[in-house]
Every structure is written in structure tokens, then in C-alpha cells.
Coordinates of C-alpha atoms in Angstrom, one line a residue:
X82 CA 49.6 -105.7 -77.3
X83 CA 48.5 -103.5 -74.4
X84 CA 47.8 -104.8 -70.9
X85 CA 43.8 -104.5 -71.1
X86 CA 43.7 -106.4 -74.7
X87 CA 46.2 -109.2 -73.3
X88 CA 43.5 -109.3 -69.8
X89 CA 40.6 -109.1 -71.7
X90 CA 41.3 -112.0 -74.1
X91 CA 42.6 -114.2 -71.5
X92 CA 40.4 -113.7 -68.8
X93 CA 37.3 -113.0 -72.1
X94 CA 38.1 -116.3 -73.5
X95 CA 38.1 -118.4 -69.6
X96 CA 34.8 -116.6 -69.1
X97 CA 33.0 -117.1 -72.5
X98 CA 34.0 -121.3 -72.6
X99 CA 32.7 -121.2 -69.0
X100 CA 29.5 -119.3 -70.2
X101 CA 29.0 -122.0 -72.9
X102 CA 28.4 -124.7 -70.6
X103 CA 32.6 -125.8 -70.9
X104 CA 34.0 -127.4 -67.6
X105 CA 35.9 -125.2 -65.7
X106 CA 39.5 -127.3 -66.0
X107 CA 39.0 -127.6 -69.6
X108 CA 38.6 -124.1 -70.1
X109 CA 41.1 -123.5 -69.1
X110 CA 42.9 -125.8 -70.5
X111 CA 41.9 -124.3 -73.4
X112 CA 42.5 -120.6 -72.6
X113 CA 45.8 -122.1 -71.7
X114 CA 46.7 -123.3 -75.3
X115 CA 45.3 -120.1 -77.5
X116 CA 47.3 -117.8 -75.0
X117 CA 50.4 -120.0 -75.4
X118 CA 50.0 -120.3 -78.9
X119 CA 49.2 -116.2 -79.6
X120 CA 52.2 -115.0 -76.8
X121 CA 55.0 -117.6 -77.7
X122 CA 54.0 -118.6 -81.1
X123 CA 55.5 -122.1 -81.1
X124 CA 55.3 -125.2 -79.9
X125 CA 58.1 -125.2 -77.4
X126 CA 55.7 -122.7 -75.9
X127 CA 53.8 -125.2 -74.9
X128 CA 55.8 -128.0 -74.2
X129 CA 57.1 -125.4 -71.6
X130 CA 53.4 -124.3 -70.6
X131 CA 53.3 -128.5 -69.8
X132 CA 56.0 -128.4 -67.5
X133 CA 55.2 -125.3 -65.8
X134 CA 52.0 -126.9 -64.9
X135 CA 53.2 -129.7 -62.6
X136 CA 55.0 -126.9 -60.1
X137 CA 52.2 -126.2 -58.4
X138 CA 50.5 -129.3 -57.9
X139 CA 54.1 -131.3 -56.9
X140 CA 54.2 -128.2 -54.1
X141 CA 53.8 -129.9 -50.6
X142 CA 52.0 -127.8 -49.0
X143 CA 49.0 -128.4 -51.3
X144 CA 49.0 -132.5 -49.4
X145 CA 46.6 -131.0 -47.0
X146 CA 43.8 -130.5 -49.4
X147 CA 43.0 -134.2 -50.1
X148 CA 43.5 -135.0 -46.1
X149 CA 41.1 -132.5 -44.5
X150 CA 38.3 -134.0 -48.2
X151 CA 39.4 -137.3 -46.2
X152 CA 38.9 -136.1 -43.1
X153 CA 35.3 -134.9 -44.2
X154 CA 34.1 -137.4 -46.3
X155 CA 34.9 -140.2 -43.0
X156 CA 32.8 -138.0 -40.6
X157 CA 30.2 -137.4 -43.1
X158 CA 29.9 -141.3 -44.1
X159 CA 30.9 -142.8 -40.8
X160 CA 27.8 -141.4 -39.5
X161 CA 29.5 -139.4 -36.7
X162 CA 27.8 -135.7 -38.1
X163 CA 24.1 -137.3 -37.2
X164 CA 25.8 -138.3 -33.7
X165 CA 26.6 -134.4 -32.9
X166 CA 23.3 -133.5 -34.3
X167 CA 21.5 -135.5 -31.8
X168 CA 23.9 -134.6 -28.8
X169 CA 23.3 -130.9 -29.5
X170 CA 19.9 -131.1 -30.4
X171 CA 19.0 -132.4 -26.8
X172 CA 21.3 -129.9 -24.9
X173 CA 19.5 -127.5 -26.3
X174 CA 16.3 -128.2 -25.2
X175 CA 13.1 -126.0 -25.4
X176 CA 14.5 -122.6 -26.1
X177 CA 12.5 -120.9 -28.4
X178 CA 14.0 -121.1 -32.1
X179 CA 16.3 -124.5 -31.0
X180 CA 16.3 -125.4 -34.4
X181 CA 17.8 -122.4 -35.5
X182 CA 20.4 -122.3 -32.6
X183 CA 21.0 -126.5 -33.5
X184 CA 21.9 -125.2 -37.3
X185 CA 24.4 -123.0 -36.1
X186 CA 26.2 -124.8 -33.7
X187 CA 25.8 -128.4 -35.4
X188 CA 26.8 -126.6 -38.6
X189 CA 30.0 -124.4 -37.2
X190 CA 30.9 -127.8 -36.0
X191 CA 30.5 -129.8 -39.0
X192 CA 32.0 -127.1 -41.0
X193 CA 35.7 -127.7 -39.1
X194 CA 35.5 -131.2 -40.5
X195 CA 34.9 -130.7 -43.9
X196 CA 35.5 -127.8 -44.8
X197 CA 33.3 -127.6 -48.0
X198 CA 30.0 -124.9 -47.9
X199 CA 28.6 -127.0 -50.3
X200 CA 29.0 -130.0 -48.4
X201 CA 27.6 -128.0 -45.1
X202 CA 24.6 -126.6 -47.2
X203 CA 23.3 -129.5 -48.3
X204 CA 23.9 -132.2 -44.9
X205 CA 22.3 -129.5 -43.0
X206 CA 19.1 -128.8 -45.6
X207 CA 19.0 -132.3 -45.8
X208 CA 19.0 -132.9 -42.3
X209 CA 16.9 -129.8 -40.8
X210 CA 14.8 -128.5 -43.2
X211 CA 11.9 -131.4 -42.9
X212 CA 12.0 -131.5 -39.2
X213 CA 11.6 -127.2 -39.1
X214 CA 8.8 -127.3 -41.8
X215 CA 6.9 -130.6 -39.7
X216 CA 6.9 -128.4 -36.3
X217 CA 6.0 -125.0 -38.6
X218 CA 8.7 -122.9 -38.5
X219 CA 8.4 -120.2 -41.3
X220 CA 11.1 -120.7 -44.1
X221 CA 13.0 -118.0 -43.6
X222 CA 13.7 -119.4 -40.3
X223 CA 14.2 -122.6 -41.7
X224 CA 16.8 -122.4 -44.8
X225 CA 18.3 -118.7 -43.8
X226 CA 20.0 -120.3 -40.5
X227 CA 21.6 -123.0 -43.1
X228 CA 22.5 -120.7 -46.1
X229 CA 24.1 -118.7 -43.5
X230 CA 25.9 -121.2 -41.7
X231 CA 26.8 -123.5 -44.8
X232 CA 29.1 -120.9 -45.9
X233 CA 30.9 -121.0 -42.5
X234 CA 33.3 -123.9 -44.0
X235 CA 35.0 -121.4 -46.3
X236 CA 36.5 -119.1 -42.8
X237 CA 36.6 -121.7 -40.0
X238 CA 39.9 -124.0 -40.4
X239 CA 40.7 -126.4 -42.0
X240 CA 39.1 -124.8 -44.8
X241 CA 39.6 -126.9 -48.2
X242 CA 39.2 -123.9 -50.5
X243 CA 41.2 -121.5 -47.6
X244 CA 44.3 -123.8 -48.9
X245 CA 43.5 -123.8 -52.4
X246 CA 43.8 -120.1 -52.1
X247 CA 46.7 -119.9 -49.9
X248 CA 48.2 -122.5 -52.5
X249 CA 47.3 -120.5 -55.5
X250 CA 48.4 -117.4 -54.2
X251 CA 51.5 -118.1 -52.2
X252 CA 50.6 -117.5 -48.7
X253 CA 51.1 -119.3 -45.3
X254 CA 48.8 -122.5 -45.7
X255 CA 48.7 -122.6 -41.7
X256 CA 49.0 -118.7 -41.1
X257 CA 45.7 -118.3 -43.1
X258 CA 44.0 -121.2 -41.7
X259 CA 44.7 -120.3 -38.2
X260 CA 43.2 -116.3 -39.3
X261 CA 40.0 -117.5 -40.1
X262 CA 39.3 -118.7 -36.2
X263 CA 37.9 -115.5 -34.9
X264 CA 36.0 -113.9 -38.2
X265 CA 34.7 -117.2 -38.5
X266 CA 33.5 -117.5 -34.8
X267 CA 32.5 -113.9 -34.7
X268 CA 30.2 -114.4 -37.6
X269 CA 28.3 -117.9 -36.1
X270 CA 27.6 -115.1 -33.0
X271 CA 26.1 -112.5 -35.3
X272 CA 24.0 -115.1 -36.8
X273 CA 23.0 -116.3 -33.4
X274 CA 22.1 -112.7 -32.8
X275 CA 19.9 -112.5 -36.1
X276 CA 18.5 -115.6 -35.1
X277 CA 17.5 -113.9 -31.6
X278 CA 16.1 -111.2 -33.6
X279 CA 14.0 -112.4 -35.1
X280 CA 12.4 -114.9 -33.0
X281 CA 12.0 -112.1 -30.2
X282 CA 10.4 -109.6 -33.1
X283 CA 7.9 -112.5 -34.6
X284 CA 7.6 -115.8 -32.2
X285 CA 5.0 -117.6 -34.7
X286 CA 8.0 -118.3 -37.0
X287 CA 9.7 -120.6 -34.6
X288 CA 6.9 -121.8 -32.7
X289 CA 7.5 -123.5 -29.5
X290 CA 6.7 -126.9 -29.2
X291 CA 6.2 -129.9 -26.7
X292 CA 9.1 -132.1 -26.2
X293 CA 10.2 -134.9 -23.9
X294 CA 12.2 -133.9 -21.5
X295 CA 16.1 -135.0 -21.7
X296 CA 17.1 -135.7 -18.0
X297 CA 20.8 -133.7 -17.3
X298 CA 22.7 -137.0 -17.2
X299 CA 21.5 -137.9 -20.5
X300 CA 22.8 -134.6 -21.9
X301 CA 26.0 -134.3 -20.3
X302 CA 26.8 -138.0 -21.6
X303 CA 25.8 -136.7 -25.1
X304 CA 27.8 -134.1 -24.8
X305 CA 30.9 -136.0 -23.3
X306 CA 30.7 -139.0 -26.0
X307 CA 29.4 -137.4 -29.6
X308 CA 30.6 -133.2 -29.1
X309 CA 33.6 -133.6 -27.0
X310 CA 35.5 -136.1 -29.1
X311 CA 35.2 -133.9 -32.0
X312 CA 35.9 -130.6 -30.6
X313 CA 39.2 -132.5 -29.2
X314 CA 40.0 -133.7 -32.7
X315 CA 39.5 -130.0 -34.2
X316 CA 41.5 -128.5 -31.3
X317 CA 44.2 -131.0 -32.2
X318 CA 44.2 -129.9 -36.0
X319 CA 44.0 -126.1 -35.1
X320 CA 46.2 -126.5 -31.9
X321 CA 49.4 -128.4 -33.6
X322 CA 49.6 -125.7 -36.0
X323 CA 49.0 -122.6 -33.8
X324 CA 52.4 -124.1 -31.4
X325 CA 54.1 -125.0 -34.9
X326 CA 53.9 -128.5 -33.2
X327 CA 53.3 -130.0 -36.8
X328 CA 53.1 -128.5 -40.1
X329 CA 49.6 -128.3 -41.7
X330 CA 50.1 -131.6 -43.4
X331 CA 50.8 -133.1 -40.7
X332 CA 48.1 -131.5 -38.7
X333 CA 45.6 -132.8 -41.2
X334 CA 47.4 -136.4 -41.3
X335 CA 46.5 -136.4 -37.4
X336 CA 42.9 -135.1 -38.1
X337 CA 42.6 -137.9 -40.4
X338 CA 43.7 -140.4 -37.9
X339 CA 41.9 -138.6 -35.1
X340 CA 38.1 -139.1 -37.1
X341 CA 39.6 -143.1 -37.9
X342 CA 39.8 -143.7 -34.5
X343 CA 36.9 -142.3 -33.2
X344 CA 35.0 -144.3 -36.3
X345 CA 36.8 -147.0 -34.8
X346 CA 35.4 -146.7 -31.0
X347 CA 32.2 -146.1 -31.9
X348 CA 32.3 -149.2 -34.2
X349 CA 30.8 -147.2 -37.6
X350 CA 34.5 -147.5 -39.1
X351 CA 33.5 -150.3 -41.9
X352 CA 34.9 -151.0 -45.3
X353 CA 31.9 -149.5 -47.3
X354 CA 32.8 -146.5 -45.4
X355 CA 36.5 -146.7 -45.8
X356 CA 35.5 -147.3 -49.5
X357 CA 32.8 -144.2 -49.6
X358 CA 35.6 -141.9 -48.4
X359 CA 38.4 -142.8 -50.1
X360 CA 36.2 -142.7 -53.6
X361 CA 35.1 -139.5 -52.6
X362 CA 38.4 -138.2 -51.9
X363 CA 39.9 -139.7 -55.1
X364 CA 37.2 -137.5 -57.0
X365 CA 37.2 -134.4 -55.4
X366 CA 41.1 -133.9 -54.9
X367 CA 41.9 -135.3 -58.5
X368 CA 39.1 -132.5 -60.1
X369 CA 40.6 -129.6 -57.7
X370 CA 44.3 -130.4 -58.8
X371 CA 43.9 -130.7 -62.2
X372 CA 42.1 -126.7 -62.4
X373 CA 45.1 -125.9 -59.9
X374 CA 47.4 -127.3 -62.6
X375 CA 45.5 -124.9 -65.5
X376 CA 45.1 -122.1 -63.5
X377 CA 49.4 -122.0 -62.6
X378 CA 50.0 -121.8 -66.4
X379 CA 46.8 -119.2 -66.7
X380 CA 48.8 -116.9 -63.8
X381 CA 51.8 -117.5 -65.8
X382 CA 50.2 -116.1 -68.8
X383 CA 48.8 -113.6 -67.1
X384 CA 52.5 -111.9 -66.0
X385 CA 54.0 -112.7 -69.6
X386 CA 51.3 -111.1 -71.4
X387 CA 51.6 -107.8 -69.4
X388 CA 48.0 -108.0 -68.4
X389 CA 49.1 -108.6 -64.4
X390 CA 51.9 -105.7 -64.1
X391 CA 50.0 -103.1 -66.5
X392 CA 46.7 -103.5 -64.1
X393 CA 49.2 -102.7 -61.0
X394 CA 50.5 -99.8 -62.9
X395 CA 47.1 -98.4 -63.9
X396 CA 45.5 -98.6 -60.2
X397 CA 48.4 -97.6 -58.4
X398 CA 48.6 -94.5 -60.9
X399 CA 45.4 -92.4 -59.2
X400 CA 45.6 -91.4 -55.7
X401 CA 43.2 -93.9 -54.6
X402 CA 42.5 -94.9 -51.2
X403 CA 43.4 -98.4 -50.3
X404 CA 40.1 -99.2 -48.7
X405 CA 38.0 -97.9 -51.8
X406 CA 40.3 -100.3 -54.2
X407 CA 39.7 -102.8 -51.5
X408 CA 36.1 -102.5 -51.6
X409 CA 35.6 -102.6 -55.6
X410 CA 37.3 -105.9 -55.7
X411 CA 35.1 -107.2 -52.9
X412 CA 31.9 -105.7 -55.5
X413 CA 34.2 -107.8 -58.6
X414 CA 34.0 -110.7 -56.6
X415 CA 30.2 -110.5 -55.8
X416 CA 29.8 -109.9 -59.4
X417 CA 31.5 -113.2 -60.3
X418 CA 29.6 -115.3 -57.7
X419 CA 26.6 -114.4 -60.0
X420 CA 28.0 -116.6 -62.8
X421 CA 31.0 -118.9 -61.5
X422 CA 31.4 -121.3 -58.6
X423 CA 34.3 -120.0 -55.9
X424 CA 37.4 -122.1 -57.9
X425 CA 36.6 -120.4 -61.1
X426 CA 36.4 -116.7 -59.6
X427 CA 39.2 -117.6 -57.5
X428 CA 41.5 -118.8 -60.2
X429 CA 40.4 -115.7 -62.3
X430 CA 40.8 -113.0 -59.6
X431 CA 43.5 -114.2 -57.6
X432 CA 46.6 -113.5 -60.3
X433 CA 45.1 -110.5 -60.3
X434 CA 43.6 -109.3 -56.8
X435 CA 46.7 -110.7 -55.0
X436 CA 49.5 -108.9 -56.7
X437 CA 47.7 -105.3 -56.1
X438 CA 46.5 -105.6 -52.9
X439 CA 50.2 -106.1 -51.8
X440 CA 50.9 -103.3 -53.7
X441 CA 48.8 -101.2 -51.2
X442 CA 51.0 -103.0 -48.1
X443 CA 48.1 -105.1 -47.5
X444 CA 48.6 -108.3 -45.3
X445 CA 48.6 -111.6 -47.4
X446 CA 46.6 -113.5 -44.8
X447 CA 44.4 -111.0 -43.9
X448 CA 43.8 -110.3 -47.8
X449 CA 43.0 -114.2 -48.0
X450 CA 40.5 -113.7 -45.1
X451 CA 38.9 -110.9 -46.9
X452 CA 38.6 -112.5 -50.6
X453 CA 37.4 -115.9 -48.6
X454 CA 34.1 -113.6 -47.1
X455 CA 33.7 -112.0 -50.6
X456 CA 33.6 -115.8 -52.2
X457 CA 31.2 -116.9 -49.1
X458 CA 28.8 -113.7 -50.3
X459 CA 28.4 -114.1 -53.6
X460 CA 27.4 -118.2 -52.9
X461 CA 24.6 -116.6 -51.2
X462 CA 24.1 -113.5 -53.0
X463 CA 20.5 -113.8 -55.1
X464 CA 19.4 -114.5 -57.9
X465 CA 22.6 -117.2 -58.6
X466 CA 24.2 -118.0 -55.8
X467 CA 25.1 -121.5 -55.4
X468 CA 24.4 -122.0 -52.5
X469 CA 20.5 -121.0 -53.1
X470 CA 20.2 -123.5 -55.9
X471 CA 21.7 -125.9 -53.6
X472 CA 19.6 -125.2 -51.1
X473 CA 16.4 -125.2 -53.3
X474 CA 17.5 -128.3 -54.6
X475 CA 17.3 -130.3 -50.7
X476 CA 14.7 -128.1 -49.6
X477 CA 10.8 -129.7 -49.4
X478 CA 8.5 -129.2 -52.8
X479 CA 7.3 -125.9 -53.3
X480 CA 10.1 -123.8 -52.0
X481 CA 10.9 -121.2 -54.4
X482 CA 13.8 -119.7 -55.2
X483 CA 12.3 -116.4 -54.4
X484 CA 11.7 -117.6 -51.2
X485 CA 15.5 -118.8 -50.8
X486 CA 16.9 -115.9 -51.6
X487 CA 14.3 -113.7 -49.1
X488 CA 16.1 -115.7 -46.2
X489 CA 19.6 -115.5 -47.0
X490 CA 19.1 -111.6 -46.8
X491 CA 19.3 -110.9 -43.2
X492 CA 22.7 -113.2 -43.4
X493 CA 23.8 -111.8 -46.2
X494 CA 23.8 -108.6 -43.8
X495 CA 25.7 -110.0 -41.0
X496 CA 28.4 -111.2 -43.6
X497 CA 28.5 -107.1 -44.6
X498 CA 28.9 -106.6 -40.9
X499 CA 31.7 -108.6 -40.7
X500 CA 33.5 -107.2 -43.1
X501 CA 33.2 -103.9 -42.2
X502 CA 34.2 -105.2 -38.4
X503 CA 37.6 -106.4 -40.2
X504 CA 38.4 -103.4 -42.3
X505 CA 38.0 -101.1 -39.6
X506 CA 40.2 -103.5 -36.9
X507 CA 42.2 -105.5 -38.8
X508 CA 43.6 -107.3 -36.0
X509 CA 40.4 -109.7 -35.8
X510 CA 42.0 -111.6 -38.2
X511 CA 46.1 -111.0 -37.8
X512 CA 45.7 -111.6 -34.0
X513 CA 45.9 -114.9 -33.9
X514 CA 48.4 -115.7 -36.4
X515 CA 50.9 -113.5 -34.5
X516 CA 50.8 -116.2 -32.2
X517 CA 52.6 -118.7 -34.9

């Protein structure tokens, strides 16, 4: 069979379960089976295909992944996120648009401690959006600062899905997380600039407000006892795996501990909590390993069918530039966000994508960056982002999802900024890891 039919019933059969409402992990599951059954033809195929699937998920340097849900899931229930909400929201002040500015900086924040967009879209919608749209800030200044920023989680370390990618496509865990610093931080400024923007171009749609006066003691102790404790937390995670003082496991074992004491001191660390955490670690972890399980037998499948080796063959046959192949795969990706959630169109692209891209000589790490800002796009990217529906779904009655998607435009924009920043100097993201 030739490359393109062995890709195209493969990948055409994932896609088509998926498009009837099938789970992702049982789809493919079941992609698994036909294509073991049609390649190998016997059922030693797939008793092999069974044991192929625990290599991955045995592998130890996908531990982190249910440490840094941990890590999360205590901040989130402990109560801690609404602490650092409150801090920041009175250091801030009565500069016009604070709101805005809080969503950013509250959200890049909360981001490093779960690192789930999902998670960040809807605390922050939750959180923000009533409190904007009760002092009459227009909703693109309301839900565009928290689309934008929600997808932070996916570039700022210690990214959950940055290690499921690393994981599934066999890159540094702690050289990737560690490359997402800067992007990430460079893309919280441009939004901070958009923000700017467009309150200096149109001040009714952050109007200013009267507020109580915070006295400067009050806000330096906020900042001292609710930021500070968490930024030192973060800077340990990043920090012990920047000096190659721990490995990333361990880095995320001490972030872990870090968020349990600080539960701890500020006497929110409580058995329901414990219990909240751990349940919702238990769920999330066990539903990402078992599509990490499918999707190593899936790449597997891929590479004995052909379909992997005869796409590198048929791209790297035309004299193509590398940033041109680069930049379809990015539009690929987009495409997929339309229809999938990032795990699917990561384990469908990534046997794929990967293999090229070092084809062309293109850094692993910054590759990962790249495909990471391509996934945060398309959860953004009208008319089915997830993000939007998301964010409709914890936004006040009467939004529309016309009017979602109107205010993730202008952050959509600074995400196409950023990855034009990055091809042109790739050393915004390889910097820093050539520090490791």
C-alpha cells in the first residue's frame, strides 16, 4: 500500500470516530486495532501492539505530568489563586484598565501553577468577568484579556501539555519547559501592550472608577505574604531545573511540597482539599495516560505502515524552503484546532510534524515551542476554539459567541506576532536552555 493510503486510513479513521462523537482514547484504541489487524494480520499483532503500549507510559520522565495536575489542583482548591488575586488587584490600584492589567498578571501567575489553559480560562472568566461587566467595561475588554492570557499555561513552565509533548515526541522534558520562559513572558508584554492600546484609543471601554484607597503598607504586605510565596515556589520549580539541581520530576515533587506548605501556613491545607486534589489528579492523569498509551501504538503504526517515512520523502523531494514547510504545518495545526482539543491534534500531528521538521535541521525544543503556540492559536481561533466555548460557557447571559470570538482577535494577533518574533530570532526560545 502506498504511504498516502496507509496515512489517510489511519489518521481518516482517528478523525472520522472522533467526528462521530467517539472519545478521543477510544478512538484510538480503535484505530489501533483495524490498523494492527489490516498491517500484521494476526493476532500476535496485537498482543504485540499491547505491549508496545506500556513503553511510553512506564517512561519516567512522564512522573511530572500528574505532579505539576497536583500541584494545580492544591493551589486552585486550597484557595491560594483568590489570595494572589486580591494582592495584585490592590497593587494595582486606579490605573485605567486595572482589570485588564489584574487578568494578565494574576493569570501569567496562575498559569505557572497549573499549567492547564483550560483550567486558566475558566478560574479567570469565573473570577473576572462579573466584576468587569458590574463596573462597565465593554466585553472585549472583558473576555479578550482572559482568552488571551488563559492560553498562557500551554508556553510558561511547568506546562502539563509542554510534557505530554516533549513525552510523546522524545524531547528534553526540562529543556522544553525551561524554552518556553521568554516566548511566554514576551507574549503576557504584548498583550499588556494591546491592552494599552486599546484603552488609550477608546477609554469608555475600561471606564475609571472610584475605589478605596489601599494605604502602601497594606500593599507591600499583600505583596510579601500572597505574590511573593508563589513566585518563590515557581522560581524553585524553574530554578532547580535551569542549574540541573534536580531533574524535572523532582522539580515538580518540590513544587508540590512547596504549594503543601504554603497551604499549611496559611492554614487552608484541610482534608477536603487534600481529597479535592488528589481526586482531581487521579482523573486527569489517568485520562491523559491512557490516550498517551494509544497514541505510542498509533506512532508505531504510523512508521510500519510507511505513512511516516513516505511523507518525509515526498516533502523533502521539492526544493522547499524550511520556513514555508514550517509555516503550512503551523496553518495544519490551526486547521485541526477547529475540530479537536490540543491532545488529539497533538497525538495526530506529532508522529508526523516531528520527524520532518528534524529533517530540515530544526531544533526539537524550539519545534516544541513552535507547535505549543500553533495549539494555543487554534484554542482561540473562531468559530470553534475551545477556549471560546469555554469562555462563553462562564461568561454572564447573553454573551454571544460572536461576541467571544470579536475579542480574542486582537490576541489572536499578538500570538501571530510572536511567532513571527521567533522565526525570524530563534534564539528567544534556545537562549535559555543553552544555559542547562
Amino acid at each position: 500500500m502506498e504511504w498516502y493510503a496507509a496515512g489517510g486510513l489511519l489518521i481518516g479513521t482517528v478523525v472520522c470516530l472522533m467526528a462521530l462523537g467517539v472519545p478521543v482514547a477510544i478512538a484510538f484504541m480503535a484505530t489501533n486495532v483495524i490498523g494492527t489487524l489490516f498491517f500484521i494480520g494476526s493476532f500476535n499483532g496485537l498482543l504485540q501492539a499491547v505491549d508496545n503500549s506500556t513503553v511510553l507510559i512506564t517512561s519516567f520522565q512522564l512522573v511530572p505530568v500528574p505532579m505539576f495536575i497536583l500541584m494545580g489542583s492544591l493551589f486552585f482548591y486550597s484557595g491560594l489563586a483568590v489570595r494572589v488575586f486580591d494582592a495584585l488587584d490592590k497593587l494595582f490600584g486606579r490605573i485605567p484598565g486595572r482589570l485588564c492589567f489584574l487578568t494578565v498578571a494574576g493569570g501569567t501567575t496562575f498559569s505557572t501553577l497549573t499549567g492547564s489553559s483550560m483550567a486558566n480560562t475558566a478560574m479567570l472568566g469565573s473570577l473576572l468577568v462579573p466584576e468587569m461587566e458590574r463596573r462597565g467595561y465593554a466585553k472585549k475588554m472583558s473576555i479578550g484579556p482572559i482568552l488571551g492570557t488563559g492560553g498562557l499555561a500551554m508556553l510558561i513552565p511547568p506546562s502539563t501539555l509542554g510534557v505530554l509533548l516533549a513525552s510523546i515526541a522524545g524531547v528534553d522534558v526540562g529543556r522544553l519547559l525551561i524554552a518556553g520562559i521568554i516566548p511566554g513572558l514576551l507574549l503576557a508584554l504584548l498583550y499588556v501592550g494591546m491592552i494599552s492600546l486599546q484603552v488609550w484609543r477608546d477609554p469608555s471601554c475600561a471606564p475609571p472608577y472610584d475605589l478605596e484607597p489601599t494605604p502602601l503598607r497594606e500593599k507591600l504586605l499583600g505583596l510579601v505574604m500572597s505574590v511573593l510565596p508563589m513566585g518563590v515556589v515557581v522560581a524553585m520549580v524553574v530554578g532547580f531545573i535551569i542549574f540541573g539541581i534536580a531533574t524535572p520530576t523532582e522539580a515538580a515533587a518540590f513544587g508540590v511540597l512547596g504549594v503543601l506548605i504554603l497551604a499549611a501556613l496559611f492554614r487552608v491545607l484541610t482534608f477536603k482539599v487534600l481529597f479535592e486534589s488528589l481526586l482531581s489528579t487521579v482523573k486527569v492523569a489517568g485520562m491523559v495516560f491512557f490516550i498517551i498509551m494509544n497514541s505510542n501504538v498509533f506512532s508505531q503504526l504510523l512508521a510500519f505502515s510507511g505513512a511516516s517515512s513516505g511523507m518525509i520523502g515526498w516533502v523533502t523531494g521539492f526544493d522547499i524552503p524550511v520556513t514555508v514547510v514550517l509555516l503550512a504545518m503551523f496553518a495544519v495545526l490551526l486547521l485541526l484546532g477547529m475540530f479537536m482539543d490540543p491532545v488529539s491534534m497533538m497525538l495526530i500531528s506529532v508522529p508526523v510534524f516531528f520527524p520532518l521538521a528534524l529533517t530540515f535541521g530544526v531544533d526539537p525544543a524550539w519545534f516544541a515551542i513552535f507547535m505549543l503556540l500553533a495549539l494555543e492559536m487554534s484554542q482561540t481561533t473562531p468559530p470553534f476554539g475551545l477556549l471560546l466555548y469555554i469562555m462563553l460557557g462562564v461568561s454572564p447571559k447573553g454573551t454571544t459567541l460572536y461576541q467571544v470570538a470579536t475579542a480574542a482577535l486582537p490576541y489572536l494577533f499578538c500570538d501571530a506576532v510572536l511567532v513571527g518574533l521567533i522565526l525570524a530570532f530563534p534564539m528567544l526560545v534556545l537562549w535559555l536552555p543553552g544555559f542547562m
